[in-house]
């Protein structure tokens, strides 16, 4: 990967087919020539650096070879001794990650810095498990590569797909390139095929999940959980809202996912024991919010969770409905979150409540299950969690008092050969929500293929406990079914097994697998997700008109 500092600027022109750009020298990518009469963005993306400049900083201080060996050895221990889905992944995806790591250990020396990170990340990506991943060290942690705009997909009634630019950072608006333009090609590749290629490189558990993540990765790449883009810019062919065909060249830029005192931050706490989250998607969610939906100034004394909750009243077919959007369960505590959900639900109109968890990457499992409880008039049955039956899992159960419930089951399984321990609830939602108002009116849940982890748990609980129908914009949710722990947290309890990692590198691992309740007892969430009761294909009006058709479909389910 070149470390050249050339910063391509955006160009746009009315044109035919996209033409490839050739490098002019061996030291880096060519600066794109600006066609006569063309225009481009007035300024680079704010609060960002060019990808080439960012990579030059990273490559100036590479990981020592000894640090690479430490990372590969730590990965082997985690997957072989603590990864709860290892038997499932070996069977469903025909892979052997432990053997792949042994081979990588023998081939480390010739690899470049980025080749090493890419190979280790790919080993985890092939698990198709967004809970279990390699997290790149400083300076990658906390940063996201972005093109500064978002792309969304809708289909015509006959099934023809279209890809619209739904949001653009204002400094990049030029030559008709703005929200509402339709993409036709990406680096000379028809847009449908380009998204398929991006999808093949994603770790989603099933086709719909990979396709959704392939679409998002066109313009957003969390560098903490995946290597940076190979290309330093992209050539985009598009049709403006007036119907003109144009193309533009836009550079990749790197921004912090979140900032505090000018320092890049990780998107989720590393010492939380009840997490179920896709850390990469949480990082991109935070950046999207900063770029495209900056929060209003907070009123003094106001108690709010604006970054994860939004609500409004919508009128559909002459009736009023509440629309509760839960963007994430990544909160500090379950009780304050449940209180906010209870307050919103209590104000819902009599027509019913539309709960929407599209794009929700998960977060705190107790928060998700507590929110379910305040939406139910009866005590809910939470999902169950079980561990792998290994010596390391038994050692953890002996060291951590919170795992004592699982200890006898693991000890017995080491003799009987059972692959998983017994399953037990992670939380007591009724106790957490004691005294809160319950919502007993009609409700419907909207999901998509990016609803993951704690959002999978929420959707499963919604369906298993009969709270109402599930309407999906994809047939299934993202299919992440586990409680995820960080290497840093596991080291607290297993210091003899796990050594410190160099330069802020990290791992996350699915430690306890989730299985469903009531009519779906013992059905795993991992790789399966939650099947929607009805599917709504997003329309152009959904993308440009505040999801009007989607909400109308949800209201129809409530009426039914």
XYZ file of N, CA, C and O in Angstrom, residues 214-281:
272
model
N -22.105 -4.788 2.855
C -21.387 -4.408 1.651
C -21.804 -3.034 1.173
O -20.971 -2.230 0.724
N -23.095 -2.721 1.281
C -23.601 -1.409 0.895
C -23.011 -0.326 1.786
O -22.552 0.718 1.311
N -22.984 -0.564 3.090
C -22.445 0.437 4.002
C -20.942 0.622 3.820
O -20.419 1.735 3.921
N -20.225 -0.479 3.532
C -18.766 -0.385 3.411
C -18.323 0.340 2.150
O -17.146 0.649 1.998
N -19.251 0.627 1.229
C -18.892 1.446 0.078
C -18.284 2.763 0.516
O -17.335 3.261 -0.099
N -18.829 3.349 1.578
C -18.413 4.708 1.959
C -17.924 4.825 3.399
O -17.491 5.901 3.796
N -17.994 3.737 4.179
C -17.577 3.785 5.584
C -16.802 2.526 5.938
O -17.306 1.414 5.728
N -15.607 2.664 6.498
C -14.805 1.510 6.916
C -14.240 1.774 8.314
O -13.365 2.638 8.481
N -14.704 1.077 9.349
C -14.120 1.245 10.687
C -12.724 0.618 10.724
O -12.572 -0.593 10.600
N -11.684 1.431 10.894
C -10.308 0.937 10.806
C -9.907 0.126 12.028
O -8.898 -0.576 11.987
N -10.656 0.211 13.088
C -10.370 -0.602 14.269
C -10.652 -2.073 13.990
O -9.999 -2.953 14.550
N -11.614 -2.357 13.104
C -12.030 -3.742 12.904
C -11.812 -4.258 11.493
O -12.123 -5.415 11.216
N -11.310 -3.424 10.584
C -10.986 -3.918 9.245
C -9.861 -3.071 8.672
O -9.713 -1.899 9.023
N -9.042 -3.646 7.797
C -7.960 -2.874 7.192
C -8.504 -1.724 6.352
O -9.662 -1.731 5.931
N -7.668 -0.705 6.084
C -8.125 0.447 5.300
C -8.398 0.073 3.849
O -7.983 -0.986 3.375
N -9.101 0.937 3.111
C -9.373 0.661 1.696
C -8.082 0.513 0.901
O -7.063 1.152 1.204
N -8.115 -0.317 -0.145
C -6.964 -0.447 -1.027
C -6.808 0.794 -1.905
O -5.693 1.240 -2.171
N -7.938 1.337 -2.372
C -7.884 2.508 -3.242
C -7.865 3.777 -2.406
O -8.443 3.817 -1.322
N -7.182 4.819 -2.910
C -7.141 6.077 -2.172
C -8.271 7.012 -2.576
O -8.511 8.011 -1.922
N -8.936 6.728 -3.672
C -10.116 7.475 -4.079
C -11.026 6.562 -4.894
O -10.619 5.471 -5.296
N -12.257 7.006 -5.116
C -13.180 6.242 -5.958
C -13.722 7.141 -7.057
O -13.840 8.360 -6.889
N -14.016 6.516 -8.186
C -14.624 7.201 -9.322
C -16.092 6.764 -9.364
O -16.386 5.576 -9.496
N -17.000 7.709 -9.209
C -18.422 7.415 -9.094
C -19.166 7.972 -10.302
O -19.038 9.156 -10.623
N -19.934 7.121 -10.968
C -20.832 7.568 -12.035
C -22.239 7.645 -11.457
O -22.681 6.715 -10.781
N -22.938 8.753 -11.749
C -24.241 8.957 -11.132
C -25.160 9.721 -12.070
O -24.730 10.336 -13.051
N -26.439 9.670 -11.766
C -27.457 10.431 -12.486
C -28.029 11.460 -11.523
O -28.493 11.117 -10.436
N -27.970 12.732 -11.895
C -28.464 13.791 -11.027
C -29.990 13.736 -10.949
O -30.651 13.042 -11.726
N -30.548 14.518 -10.059
C -32.006 14.544 -9.917
C -32.696 15.122 -11.152
O -33.861 14.844 -11.400
N -31.948 15.896 -11.940
C -32.517 16.411 -13.190
C -32.336 15.433 -14.345
O -32.790 15.710 -15.463
N -31.656 14.295 -14.097
C -31.505 13.267 -15.119
C -30.188 13.279 -15.857
O -29.942 12.426 -16.719
N -29.288 14.228 -15.562
C -27.990 14.279 -16.247
C -27.051 13.213 -15.709
O -26.998 12.968 -14.516
N -26.295 12.596 -16.624
C -25.278 11.631 -16.203
C -23.953 12.353 -15.983
O -23.505 13.118 -16.841
N -23.350 12.073 -14.832
C -22.063 12.698 -14.496
C -21.175 11.672 -13.804
O -21.633 10.590 -13.421
N -19.929 12.052 -13.626
C -19.050 11.244 -12.778
C -18.172 12.175 -11.955
O -17.939 13.332 -12.319
N -17.749 11.686 -10.827
C -16.913 12.465 -9.919
C -15.893 11.558 -9.262
O -16.100 10.344 -9.170
N -14.819 12.154 -8.835
C -13.778 11.410 -8.122
C -13.676 11.953 -6.708
O -13.495 13.160 -6.511
N -13.820 11.072 -5.726
C -13.831 11.490 -4.320
C -12.773 10.723 -3.540
O -12.660 9.497 -3.683
N -11.996 11.412 -2.712
C -10.924 10.747 -1.956
C -11.434 10.151 -0.652
O -12.352 10.681 -0.017
N -10.840 9.045 -0.261
C -11.071 8.523 1.085
C -10.402 9.457 2.090
O -9.267 9.896 1.893
N -11.110 9.742 3.164
C -10.567 10.543 4.271
C -10.741 9.750 5.561
O -11.555 8.825 5.637
N -9.978 10.100 6.577
C -10.019 9.385 7.856
C -10.424 10.357 8.953
O -9.838 11.431 9.097
N -11.460 9.954 9.709
C -11.949 10.761 10.823
C -12.065 9.900 12.064
O -12.193 8.680 11.980
N -12.028 10.554 13.226
C -12.282 9.848 14.476
C -13.767 9.515 14.557
O -14.617 10.336 14.195
N -14.081 8.291 15.020
C -15.479 7.899 15.171
C -16.181 8.772 16.195
O -17.328 9.163 16.042
N -15.482 9.066 17.270
C -16.008 9.937 18.306
C -14.816 10.674 18.876
O -13.683 10.214 18.794
N -15.039 11.836 19.422
C -13.923 12.618 19.935
C -14.236 13.150 21.321
O -15.337 13.559 21.620
N -13.204 13.124 22.147
C -13.305 13.701 23.483
C -11.946 14.307 23.777
O -10.926 13.625 23.777
N -11.925 15.603 23.948
C -10.673 16.319 24.154
C -9.694 16.065 23.002
O -8.495 15.958 23.197
N -10.240 15.951 21.779
C -9.387 15.798 20.610
C -8.778 14.432 20.450
O -7.898 14.228 19.624
N -9.223 13.445 21.209
C -8.625 12.127 21.163
C -9.622 11.115 20.630
O -10.791 11.126 20.983
N -9.152 10.225 19.744
C -10.044 9.193 19.214
C -10.416 8.212 20.310
O -9.577 7.796 21.096
N -11.686 7.851 20.362
C -12.182 6.961 21.402
C -12.720 5.668 20.803
O -13.209 5.645 19.685
N -12.641 4.577 21.563
C -13.312 3.353 21.160
C -14.811 3.520 21.404
O -15.226 4.230 22.325
N -15.662 2.860 20.598
C -17.099 3.112 20.670
C -17.820 2.414 21.805
O -18.948 2.728 22.095
N -17.211 1.413 22.450
C -17.907 0.682 23.494
C -16.973 0.436 24.661
O -15.764 0.359 24.503
N -17.497 0.354 25.871
C -16.639 0.091 27.017
C -15.985 -1.277 26.933
O -16.590 -2.240 26.477
N -14.722 -1.367 27.368
C -13.985 -2.629 27.250
C -14.141 -3.520 28.469
O -13.779 -4.687 28.427
N -14.653 -2.977 29.576
C -14.757 -3.775 30.799
C -16.215 -4.058 31.179
O -16.534 -4.274 32.337
N -17.105 -4.055 30.206
C -18.502 -4.394 30.458
C -18.707 -5.884 30.246
O -18.231 -6.454 29.267
N -19.428 -6.534 31.175
C -19.598 -7.987 31.108
C -20.868 -8.408 30.394
O -21.013 -9.564 30.024
N -21.812 -7.475 30.180
C -23.098 -7.843 29.594
C -23.281 -7.373 28.171
O -24.401 -7.182 27.719
N -22.173 -7.194 27.446
C -22.267 -6.645 26.101
C -22.670 -7.691 25.070
O -22.284 -8.851 25.143
N -23.409 -7.209 24.088
C -23.673 -7.955 22.865
C -23.712 -6.925 21.757
O -24.741 -6.284 21.551
N -22.583 -6.712 21.055
C -22.485 -5.562 20.156
C -21.546 -5.839 18.997
O -20.572 -6.589 19.120
N -21.859 -5.248 17.855
C -20.966 -5.179 16.706
C -20.187 -3.875 16.859
O -20.693 -2.796 16.551
N -18.948 -3.964 17.339
C -18.176 -2.768 17.659
C -17.876 -1.928 16.423
O -17.846 -0.698 16.489
N -17.652 -2.573 15.282
C -17.367 -1.823 14.066
C -18.550 -0.991 13.620
O -18.410 0.184 13.259
N -19.748 -1.585 13.642
C -20.932 -0.852 13.212
C -21.311 0.236 14.207
O -21.887 1.257 13.831
